[in-house]
Short mmCIF file of C-alpha atoms and ligand atoms in Angstrom, two decimals:
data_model
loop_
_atom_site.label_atom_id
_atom_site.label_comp_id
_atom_site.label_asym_id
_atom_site.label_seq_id
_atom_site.Cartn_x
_atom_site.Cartn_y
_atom_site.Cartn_z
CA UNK A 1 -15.38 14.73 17.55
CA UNK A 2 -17.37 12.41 19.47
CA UNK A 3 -15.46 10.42 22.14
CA UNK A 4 -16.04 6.66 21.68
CA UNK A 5 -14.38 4.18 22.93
CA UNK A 6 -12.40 1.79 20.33
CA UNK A 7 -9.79 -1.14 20.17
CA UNK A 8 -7.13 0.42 18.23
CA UNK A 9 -5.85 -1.95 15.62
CA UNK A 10 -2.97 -1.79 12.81
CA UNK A 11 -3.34 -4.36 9.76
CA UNK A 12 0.16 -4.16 6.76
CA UNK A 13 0.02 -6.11 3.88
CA UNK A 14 3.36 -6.43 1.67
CA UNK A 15 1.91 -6.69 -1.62
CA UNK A 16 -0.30 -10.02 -3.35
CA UNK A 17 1.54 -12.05 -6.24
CA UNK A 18 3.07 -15.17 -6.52
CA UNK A 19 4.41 -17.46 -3.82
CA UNK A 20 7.51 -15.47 -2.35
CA UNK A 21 10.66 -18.11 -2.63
CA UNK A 22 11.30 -19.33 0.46
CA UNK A 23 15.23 -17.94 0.83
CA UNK A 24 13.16 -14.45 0.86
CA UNK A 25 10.65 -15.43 3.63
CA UNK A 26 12.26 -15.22 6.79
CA UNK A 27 13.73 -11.79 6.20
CA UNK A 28 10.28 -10.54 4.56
CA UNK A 29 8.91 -11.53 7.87
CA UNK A 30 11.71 -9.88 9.92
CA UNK A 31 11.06 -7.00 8.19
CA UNK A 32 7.01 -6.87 8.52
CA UNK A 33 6.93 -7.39 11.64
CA UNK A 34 9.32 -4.44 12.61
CA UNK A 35 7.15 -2.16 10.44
CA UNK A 36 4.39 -2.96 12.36
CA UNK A 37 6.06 -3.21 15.49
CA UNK A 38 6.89 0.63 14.72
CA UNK A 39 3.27 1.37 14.09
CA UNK A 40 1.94 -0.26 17.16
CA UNK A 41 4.45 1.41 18.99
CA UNK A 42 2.95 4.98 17.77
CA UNK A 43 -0.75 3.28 18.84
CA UNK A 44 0.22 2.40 22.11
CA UNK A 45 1.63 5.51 23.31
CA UNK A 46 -1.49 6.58 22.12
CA UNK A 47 -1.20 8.36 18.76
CA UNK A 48 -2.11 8.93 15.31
CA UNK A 49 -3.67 6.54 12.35
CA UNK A 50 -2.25 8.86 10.41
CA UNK A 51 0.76 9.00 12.25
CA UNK A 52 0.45 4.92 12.68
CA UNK A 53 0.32 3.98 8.85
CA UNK A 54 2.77 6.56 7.86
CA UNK A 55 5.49 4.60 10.09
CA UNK A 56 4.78 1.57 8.84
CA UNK A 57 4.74 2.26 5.63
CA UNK A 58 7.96 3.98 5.60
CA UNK A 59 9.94 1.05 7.27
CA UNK A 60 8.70 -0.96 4.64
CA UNK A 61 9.37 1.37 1.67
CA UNK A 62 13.01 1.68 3.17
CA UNK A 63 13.19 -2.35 3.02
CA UNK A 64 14.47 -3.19 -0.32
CA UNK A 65 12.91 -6.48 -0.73
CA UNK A 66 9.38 -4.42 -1.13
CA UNK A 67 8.45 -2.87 -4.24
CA UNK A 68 8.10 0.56 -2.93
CA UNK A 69 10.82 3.32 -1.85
CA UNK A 70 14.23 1.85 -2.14
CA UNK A 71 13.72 -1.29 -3.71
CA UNK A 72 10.96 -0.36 -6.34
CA UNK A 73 10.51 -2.21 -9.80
CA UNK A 74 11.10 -0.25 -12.76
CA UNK A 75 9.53 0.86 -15.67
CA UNK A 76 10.08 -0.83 -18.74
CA UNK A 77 12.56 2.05 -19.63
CA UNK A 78 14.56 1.01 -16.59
CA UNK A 79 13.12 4.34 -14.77
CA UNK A 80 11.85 4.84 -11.30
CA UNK A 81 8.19 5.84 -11.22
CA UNK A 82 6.79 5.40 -7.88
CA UNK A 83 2.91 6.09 -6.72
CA UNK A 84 1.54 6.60 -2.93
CA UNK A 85 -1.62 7.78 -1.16
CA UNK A 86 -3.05 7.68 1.89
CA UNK A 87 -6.38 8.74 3.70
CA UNK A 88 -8.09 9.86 7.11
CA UNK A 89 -11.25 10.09 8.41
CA UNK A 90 -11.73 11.46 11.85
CA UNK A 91 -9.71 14.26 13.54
CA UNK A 92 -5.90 14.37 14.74
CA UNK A 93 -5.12 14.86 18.36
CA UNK A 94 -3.20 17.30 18.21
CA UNK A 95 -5.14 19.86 15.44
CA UNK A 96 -8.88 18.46 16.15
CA UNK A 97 -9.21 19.23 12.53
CA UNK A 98 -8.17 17.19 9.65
CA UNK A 99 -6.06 19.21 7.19
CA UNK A 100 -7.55 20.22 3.31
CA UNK A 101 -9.93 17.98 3.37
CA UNK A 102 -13.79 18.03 3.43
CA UNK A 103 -15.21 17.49 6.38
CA UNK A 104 -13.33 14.48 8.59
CA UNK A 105 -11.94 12.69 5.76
CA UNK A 106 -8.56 13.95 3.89
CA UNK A 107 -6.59 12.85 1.72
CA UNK A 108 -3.20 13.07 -0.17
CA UNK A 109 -1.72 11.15 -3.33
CA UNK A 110 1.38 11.12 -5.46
CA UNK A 111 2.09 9.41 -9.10
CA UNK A 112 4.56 8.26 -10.92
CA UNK A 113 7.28 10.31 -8.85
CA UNK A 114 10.90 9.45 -8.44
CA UNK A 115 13.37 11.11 -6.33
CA UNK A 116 12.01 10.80 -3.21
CA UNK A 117 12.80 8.04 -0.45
CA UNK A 118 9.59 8.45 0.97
CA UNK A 119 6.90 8.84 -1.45
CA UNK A 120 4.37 8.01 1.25
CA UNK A 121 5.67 11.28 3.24
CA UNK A 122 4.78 13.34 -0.42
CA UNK A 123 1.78 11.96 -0.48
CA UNK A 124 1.10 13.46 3.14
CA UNK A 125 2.87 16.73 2.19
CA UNK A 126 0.41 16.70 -0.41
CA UNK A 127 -2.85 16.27 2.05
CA UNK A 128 -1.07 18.56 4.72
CA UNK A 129 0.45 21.67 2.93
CA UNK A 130 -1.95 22.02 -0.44
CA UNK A 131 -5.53 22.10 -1.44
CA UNK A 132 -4.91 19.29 -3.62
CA UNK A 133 -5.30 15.46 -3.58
CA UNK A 134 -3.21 14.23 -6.38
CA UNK A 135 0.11 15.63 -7.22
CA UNK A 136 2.29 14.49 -10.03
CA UNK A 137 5.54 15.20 -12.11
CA UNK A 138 7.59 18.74 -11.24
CA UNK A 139 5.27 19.95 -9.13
CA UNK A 140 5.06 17.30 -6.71
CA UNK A 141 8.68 17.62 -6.42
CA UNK A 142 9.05 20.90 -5.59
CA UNK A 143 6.38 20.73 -3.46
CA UNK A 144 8.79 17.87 -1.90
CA UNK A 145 11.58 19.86 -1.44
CA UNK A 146 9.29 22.54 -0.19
CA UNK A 147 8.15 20.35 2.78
CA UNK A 148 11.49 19.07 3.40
CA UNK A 149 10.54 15.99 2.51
CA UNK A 150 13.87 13.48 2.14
CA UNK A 151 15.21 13.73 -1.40
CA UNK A 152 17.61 11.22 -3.03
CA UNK A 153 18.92 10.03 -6.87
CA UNK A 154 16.71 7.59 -8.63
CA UNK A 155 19.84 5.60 -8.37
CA UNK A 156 19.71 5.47 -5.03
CA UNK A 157 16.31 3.45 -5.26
CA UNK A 158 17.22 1.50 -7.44
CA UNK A 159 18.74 -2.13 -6.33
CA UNK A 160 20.85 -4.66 -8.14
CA UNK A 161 17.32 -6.94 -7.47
CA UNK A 162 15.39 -4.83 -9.38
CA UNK A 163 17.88 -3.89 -11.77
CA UNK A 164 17.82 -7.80 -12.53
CA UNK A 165 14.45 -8.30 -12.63
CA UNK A 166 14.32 -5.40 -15.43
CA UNK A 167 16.85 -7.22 -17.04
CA UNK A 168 15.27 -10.28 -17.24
CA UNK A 169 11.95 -8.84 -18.48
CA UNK A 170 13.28 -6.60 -20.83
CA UNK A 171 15.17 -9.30 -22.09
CA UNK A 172 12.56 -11.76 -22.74
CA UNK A 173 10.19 -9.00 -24.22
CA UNK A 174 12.79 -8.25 -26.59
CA UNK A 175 13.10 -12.22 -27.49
CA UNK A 176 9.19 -12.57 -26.83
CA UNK A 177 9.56 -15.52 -24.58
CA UNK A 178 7.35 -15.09 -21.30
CA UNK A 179 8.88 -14.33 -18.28
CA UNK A 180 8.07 -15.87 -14.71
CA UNK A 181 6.17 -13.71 -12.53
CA UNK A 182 7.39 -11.77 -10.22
CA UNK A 183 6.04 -8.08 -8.84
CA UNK A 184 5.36 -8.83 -4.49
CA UNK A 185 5.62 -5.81 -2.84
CA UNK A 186 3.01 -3.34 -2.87
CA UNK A 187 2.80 -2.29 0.74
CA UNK A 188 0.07 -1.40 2.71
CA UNK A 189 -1.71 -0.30 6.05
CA UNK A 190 -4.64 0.78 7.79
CA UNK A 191 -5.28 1.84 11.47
CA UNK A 192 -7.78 3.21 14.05
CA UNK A 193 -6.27 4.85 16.84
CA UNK A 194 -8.33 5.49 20.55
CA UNK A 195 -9.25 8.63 19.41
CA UNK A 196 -11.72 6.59 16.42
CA UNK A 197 -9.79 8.32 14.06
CA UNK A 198 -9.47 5.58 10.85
CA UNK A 199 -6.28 6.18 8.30
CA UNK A 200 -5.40 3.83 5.13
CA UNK A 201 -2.00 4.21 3.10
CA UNK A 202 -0.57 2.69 0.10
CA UNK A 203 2.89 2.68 -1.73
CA UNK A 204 4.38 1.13 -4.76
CA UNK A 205 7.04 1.03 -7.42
CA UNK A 206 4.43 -0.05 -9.61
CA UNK A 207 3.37 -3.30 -11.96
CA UNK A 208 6.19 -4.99 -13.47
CA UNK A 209 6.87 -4.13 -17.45
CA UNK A 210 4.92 -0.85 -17.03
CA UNK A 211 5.01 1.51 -19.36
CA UNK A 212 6.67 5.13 -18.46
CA UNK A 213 3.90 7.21 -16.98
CA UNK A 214 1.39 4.23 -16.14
CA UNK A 215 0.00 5.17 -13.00
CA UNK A 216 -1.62 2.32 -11.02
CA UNK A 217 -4.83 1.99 -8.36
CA UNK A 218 -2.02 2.54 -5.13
CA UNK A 219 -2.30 6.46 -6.44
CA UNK A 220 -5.96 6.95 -6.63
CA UNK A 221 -8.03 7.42 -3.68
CA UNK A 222 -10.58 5.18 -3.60
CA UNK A 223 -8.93 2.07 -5.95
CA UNK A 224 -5.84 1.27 -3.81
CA UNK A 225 -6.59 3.61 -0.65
CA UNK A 226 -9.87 4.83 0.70
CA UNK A 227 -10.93 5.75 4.62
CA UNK A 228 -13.94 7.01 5.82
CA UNK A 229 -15.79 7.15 9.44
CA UNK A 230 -16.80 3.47 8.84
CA UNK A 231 -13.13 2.12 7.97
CA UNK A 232 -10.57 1.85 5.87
CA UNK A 233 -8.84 -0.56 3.48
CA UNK A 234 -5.53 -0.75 1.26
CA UNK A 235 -5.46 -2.71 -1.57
CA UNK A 236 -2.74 -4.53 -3.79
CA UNK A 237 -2.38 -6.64 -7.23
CA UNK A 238 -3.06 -5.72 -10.40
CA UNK A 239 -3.93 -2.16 -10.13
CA UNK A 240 -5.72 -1.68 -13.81
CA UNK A 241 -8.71 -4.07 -12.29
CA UNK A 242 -8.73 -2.03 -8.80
CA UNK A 243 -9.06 1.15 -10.45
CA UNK A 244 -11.81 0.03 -12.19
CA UNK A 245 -13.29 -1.83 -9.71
CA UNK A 246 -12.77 1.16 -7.23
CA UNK A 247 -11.96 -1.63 -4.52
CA UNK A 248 -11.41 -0.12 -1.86
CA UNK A 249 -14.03 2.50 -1.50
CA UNK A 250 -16.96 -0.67 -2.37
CA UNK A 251 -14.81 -2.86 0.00
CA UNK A 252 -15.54 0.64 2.83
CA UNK A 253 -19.20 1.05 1.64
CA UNK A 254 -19.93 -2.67 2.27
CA UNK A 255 -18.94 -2.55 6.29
CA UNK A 256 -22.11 -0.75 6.86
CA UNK A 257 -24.02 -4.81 6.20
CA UNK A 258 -20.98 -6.71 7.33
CA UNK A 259 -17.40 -7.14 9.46
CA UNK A 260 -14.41 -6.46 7.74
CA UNK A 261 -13.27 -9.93 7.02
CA UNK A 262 -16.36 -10.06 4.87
CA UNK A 263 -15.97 -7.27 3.18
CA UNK A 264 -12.84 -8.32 2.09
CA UNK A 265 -13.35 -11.44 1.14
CA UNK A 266 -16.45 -10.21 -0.93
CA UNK A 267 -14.48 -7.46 -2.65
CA UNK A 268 -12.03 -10.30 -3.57
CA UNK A 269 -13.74 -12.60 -4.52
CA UNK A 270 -16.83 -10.64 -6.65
CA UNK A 271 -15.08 -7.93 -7.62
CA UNK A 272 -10.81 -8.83 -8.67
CA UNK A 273 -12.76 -12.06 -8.62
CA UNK A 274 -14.94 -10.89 -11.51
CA UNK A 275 -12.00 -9.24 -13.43
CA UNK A 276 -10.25 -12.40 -13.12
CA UNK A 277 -7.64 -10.40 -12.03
CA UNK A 278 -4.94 -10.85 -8.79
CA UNK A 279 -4.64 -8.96 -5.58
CA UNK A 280 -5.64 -8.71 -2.28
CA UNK A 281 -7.04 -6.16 0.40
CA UNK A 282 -6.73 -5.73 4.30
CA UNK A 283 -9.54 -3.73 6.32
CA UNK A 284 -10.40 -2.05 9.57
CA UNK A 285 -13.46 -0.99 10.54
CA UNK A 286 -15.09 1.73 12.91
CA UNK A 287 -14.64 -0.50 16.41
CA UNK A 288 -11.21 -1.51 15.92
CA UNK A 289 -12.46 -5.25 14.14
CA UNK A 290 -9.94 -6.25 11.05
CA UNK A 291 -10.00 -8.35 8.32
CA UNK A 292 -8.00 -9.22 4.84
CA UNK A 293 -8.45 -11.35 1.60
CA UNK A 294 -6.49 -12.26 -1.33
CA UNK A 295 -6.58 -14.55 -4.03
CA UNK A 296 -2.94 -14.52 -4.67
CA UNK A 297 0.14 -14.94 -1.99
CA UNK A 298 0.06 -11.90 0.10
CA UNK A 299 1.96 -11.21 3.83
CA UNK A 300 0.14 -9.44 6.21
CA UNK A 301 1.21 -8.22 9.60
CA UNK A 302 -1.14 -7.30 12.59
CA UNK A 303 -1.52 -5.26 15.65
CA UNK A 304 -4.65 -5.59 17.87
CA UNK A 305 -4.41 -4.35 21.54
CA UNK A 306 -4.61 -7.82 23.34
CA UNK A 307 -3.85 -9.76 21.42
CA UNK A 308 -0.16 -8.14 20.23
CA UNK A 309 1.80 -8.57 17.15
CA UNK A 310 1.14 -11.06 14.30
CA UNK A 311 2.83 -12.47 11.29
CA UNK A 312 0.89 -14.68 9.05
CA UNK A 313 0.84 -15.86 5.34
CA UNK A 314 -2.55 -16.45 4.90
CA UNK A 315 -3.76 -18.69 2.36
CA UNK A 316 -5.55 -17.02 -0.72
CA UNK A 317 -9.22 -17.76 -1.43
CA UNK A 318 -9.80 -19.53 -4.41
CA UNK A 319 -10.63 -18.27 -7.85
CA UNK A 320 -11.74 -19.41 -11.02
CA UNK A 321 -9.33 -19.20 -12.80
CA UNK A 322 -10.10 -18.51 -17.00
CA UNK A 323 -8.14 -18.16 -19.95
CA UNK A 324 -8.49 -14.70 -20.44
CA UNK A 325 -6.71 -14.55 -16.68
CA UNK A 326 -4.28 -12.17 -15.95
CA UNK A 327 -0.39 -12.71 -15.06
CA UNK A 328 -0.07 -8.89 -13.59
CA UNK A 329 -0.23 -8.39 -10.29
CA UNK A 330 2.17 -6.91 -7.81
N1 LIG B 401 -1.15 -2.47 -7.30
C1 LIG B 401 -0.02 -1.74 -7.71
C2 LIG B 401 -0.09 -1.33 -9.10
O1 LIG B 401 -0.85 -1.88 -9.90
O2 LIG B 401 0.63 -0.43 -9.44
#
């Protein structure tokens, strides 16, 4: 590829919904910040996007305060049915090729899986060691074990938390009395490394009250996840009105007329905007510049080379808000 020189960068977000209670804030913070600490560490020793978001992303699906990994919400059968994908554009150091994909971009999804820890490192299985992009139900498990990726018992992602929180909905859906929101923890991150190579990853246990076999927008390329050579974005919130917005790839398309924190905000604002739906989106683009947007609460940690490690909690851009407006988001 061509040699150019760029700021590498590393945005996470930890999923848009409502305000997170403040007893959970300090230790949601902790915990982002050591994601992308781990990330930033991979960018500074000078490696990987790909390698860069996968870290991150794992510490955070390992964190059971995030609905993702260990920690996920459940189905309203009281399953786990978890959904991941990531994306590069650009070539890996140590291949100069990107694997199964066309041309420099790649890419590798999983829906509505259970039994593995990791379901960001199936997704990457599936980009690495198939032909495929999506992979779903038996197959992506064997293909799991195949890889070696780390296999566990749905039990063992599920937590007491999100066994309550099932509780609690299920019980007021069976008494049809509505439920306070709750659903943070869609995680998220995109990266440029030195190289110019640009990666985006997503990973989530899902909306809350989903029906068994709903797959949301953090499985499809282009809705939750989408990289090209121009930049990449990962998306979170109500994932019905990102897949049919196809955020993230019209949130990439628009860098070419502005900077990321544009983008963002546009694809926020006109687009979940117009859906009235909730969620949020963080961005990098092609020399290293970031940006993010929500219109709900959303965490979002940052690496820029510089400037070091950030926390922040953002406050959401404003929408107009309707009665048709939606209460899903996560
Ligand atoms: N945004 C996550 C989902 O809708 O599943």
């Amino acid at each position: 590829m061509t040699r150019r020189s760029v700021i590498p960068a590393l945005v996470a977000h930890g999923g848009a919904g409502p305000a997170v209670p403040a007893d959970e804030r300090p230790e949601r913070k902790r915990a982002m910040l050591e994601a992308v600490r781990r990330g930033a560490d991979i960018l500074k020793d000078g490696g990987d996007a790909l390698d860069v978001v996968v870290a991150t992303i794992i510490a955070l699906e390992d964190h059971p305060l995030f609905n993702a990994g260990t920690g996920s919400l459940l189905t309203i059968d009281g399953s786990v049915e978890m959904d991941a994908s990531l994306m590069l554009a650009g070539d890996r150091s140590d291949s100069g090729e990107t694997a199964g994909g066309a041309g420099r971009i790649s890419a590798g999804a999983v829906a509505a899986v259970g039994r593995v820890r990791n379901p960001i490192l199936l997704a990457r299985a599936v980009m690495e060691n198939t032909r495929h992009v999506l992979m779903v139900g038996q197959g992506a498990e064997r293909l799991a074990r195949r890889a070696g990726v780390p296999m566990c018992s749905n039990e063992d992602l599920i937590t007491e938390r999100a066994r309550e929180r099932w509780r609690r909905l299920r019980d007021s859906v069976q008494l049809g009395i509505p439920h306070a929101p709750f659903g943070h923890g869609t995680v998220g991150a995109v990266a440029i490394d030195a190289r110019g190579a640009i990666a985006a990853a997503t990973s989530t246990g899902g909306v809350p009250g989903k029906i068994a076999g709903r797959v949301g927008d953090s499985a499809i390329i282009g809705a939750g996840t989408f990289a090209d050579l121009s930049g990449a974005a990962s998306a979170t919130g109500y994932g019905e009105a990102i897949i049919l917005a196809g955020l993230c790839r019209e949130a990439v398309r628009s860098l070419t007329g502005a900077p990321p924190a544009t983008a963002a905000r546009r694809a926020v604002t006109d687009l979940l905007g117009a859906a009235n739906a909730e969620g949020g989106i963080i961005m990098v683009d092609r020399r290293g510049r970031i940006g993010f947007a929500h219109n709900a609460a959303m965490q979002v940690g940052v690496y820029e080379s510089g400037a070091g490690i950030r926390h922040l909690w953002p406050d959401p851009v404003a929408i107009v808000k309707s009665a048709a407006k939606s209460s899903r988001r996560t």
